[in-house]
Amino acid sequence: MANATTTQRPVPLAEVDGDAAAPRPTGVEEFDRVLGGGLVPGSVTLVGGEPGIGKSTLLLQAAIAMAGLGLRCLLVCAEESAQQVKRRAARLGPLPAGVWVVAETSLAGVLAAVDEVAPDVLVVDSIQTVFDSEVESGPGSVTQVRACALSLVRVSKSQRLATILVGHVTKEGTLAGPRVLEHMVDTVLSFEGERHHALRLLRATKHRFGATGELGLFEMTDAGLRGVPDPSGLFLGDRRHGAAGSAVFPAMEGQRPLLTEIQALVAGSNMAMPRRSASGLDGGRLALLVAVLDERAGVNLTGREVYVSVVGGVRVYEPGADLATALALASAAFNHPLPTDLVACGEIGLAGELRQVSHTPRRLAEAARLGFRRALVPQSAEVPAGPLEVVRAGTLVEAIGLLQLRRSRDTEATESRSRPPGWAGRPADGSPIDANNIATQSAR
Ligand code: TYD
Ligand code: MG
């Protein structure tokens, strides 16, 4: 077996060619966005995702695009035949010269192919199906996966080729694959989405050459993956207008603002511990918001089930989503919709105070671009000049008040409690008391 161990000699830092480590674009825009420009020669990137999500398609498209830019790409298809890869490629459009394919599962065979083709880019699909016959352990085992990846990392470094390893991850995220390789590679990308939905999200969870905050968005079509350059519109496309429990939050995904819908549902429960469920949001943060709503804003969710979800499989883990989440919850609790042309953005402190978040002007500019007309922001927030009407609130309770979320009958109930007995239900205009009205009120 070709053992590619090299001995490095120290060199003066001033003589090191920094540009040699500059990323080279793959030509797939959303992929490059996540990579911070492209693939760095000599780097190893792990692309993880559930089976069927589109990893092979993405990497074949990237290989085709890179070959189009003049790079030599070698695809090791360890799970499919070369014919299957060819058939997939036929769906993706014209095939330039420079894409090589080998259906190989033995590590020695892979290394021989690398020697023969001398590629700029190597794709191994998947690392779990490659095995090293010198390692006494079954294919797919942790030992095998690690040994094969280590050899490929060495070859990448010594021959300065950009290597992409594909790894399958199961729904639980467990597997003798991606997880055990994360520390060995330079970049870990995760390709996600729901199989029954066309949207695919690519994000970096580790990136030695740049930031990890960028999100790549694709749509799976009949002709492969297509980049989604205007994701905000896509996420809001199915939004139901006038529904209670929905709020729009202008999130930041890396450098890009992304409008997301946060939905909340508050339901009755017979359980001693009613469910609290957060999807796409942090569960701990939800618990905090429920407590703040109760203690600081008089929105009591005790004994009720609470569900919040970010639409479209997006994850929003920034505290800037607090205000929109809390408003969605209040809107659901009072069954009173928020204005459809409103976005909300702000962090909520434990005292119920609103705090400004970074990049507010960019977030609001994106909201304005998509036709939103009002923004609810903390008192201190910086806002862009533009068409958006900015509504400021210092506290959550003030925000809820400004939006008049409390239903009138709740208001009546509150007011009636503070009035002396006998006043309950008496209409303000002094007309006779409606007995039915009193009955329903006292039964409440
Ligand atoms: P694939 O890339 O094989 O997924 P993975 O490598 O992650 O297991 O693609 C999976 C699905 O994508 C498969 O069900 C077929 C579908 N697909 C399309 O819808 N359009 C296309 O152009 C291609 C190539 C695949
Ligand atoms: Mg595949």
Coordinates of N, CA and C and ligand atoms in Angstrom, one line a residue, residues 56 79-80 88 125 168, ligand 2:
S56 N -24.7 12.4 -3.1 CA -24.1 11.9 -4.3 C -24.4 12.9 -5.4
E79 N -20.3 2.8 -3.8 CA -21.7 2.3 -3.5 C -22.4 2.0 -4.8
E80 N -21.9 2.6 -5.9 CA -22.7 2.5 -7.1 C -21.7 2.0 -8.2
R88 N -27.0 9.2 -13.6 CA -27.3 10.3 -12.8 C -26.8 11.6 -13.5
D125 N -17.2 8.4 -2.2 CA -18.6 8.3 -1.9 C -19.0 6.8 -1.7
H168 N -22.6 8.7 5.5 CA -24.0 8.6 5.9 C -24.2 8.7 7.3
Ligands
MG2 MG -25.2 8.4 -2.4

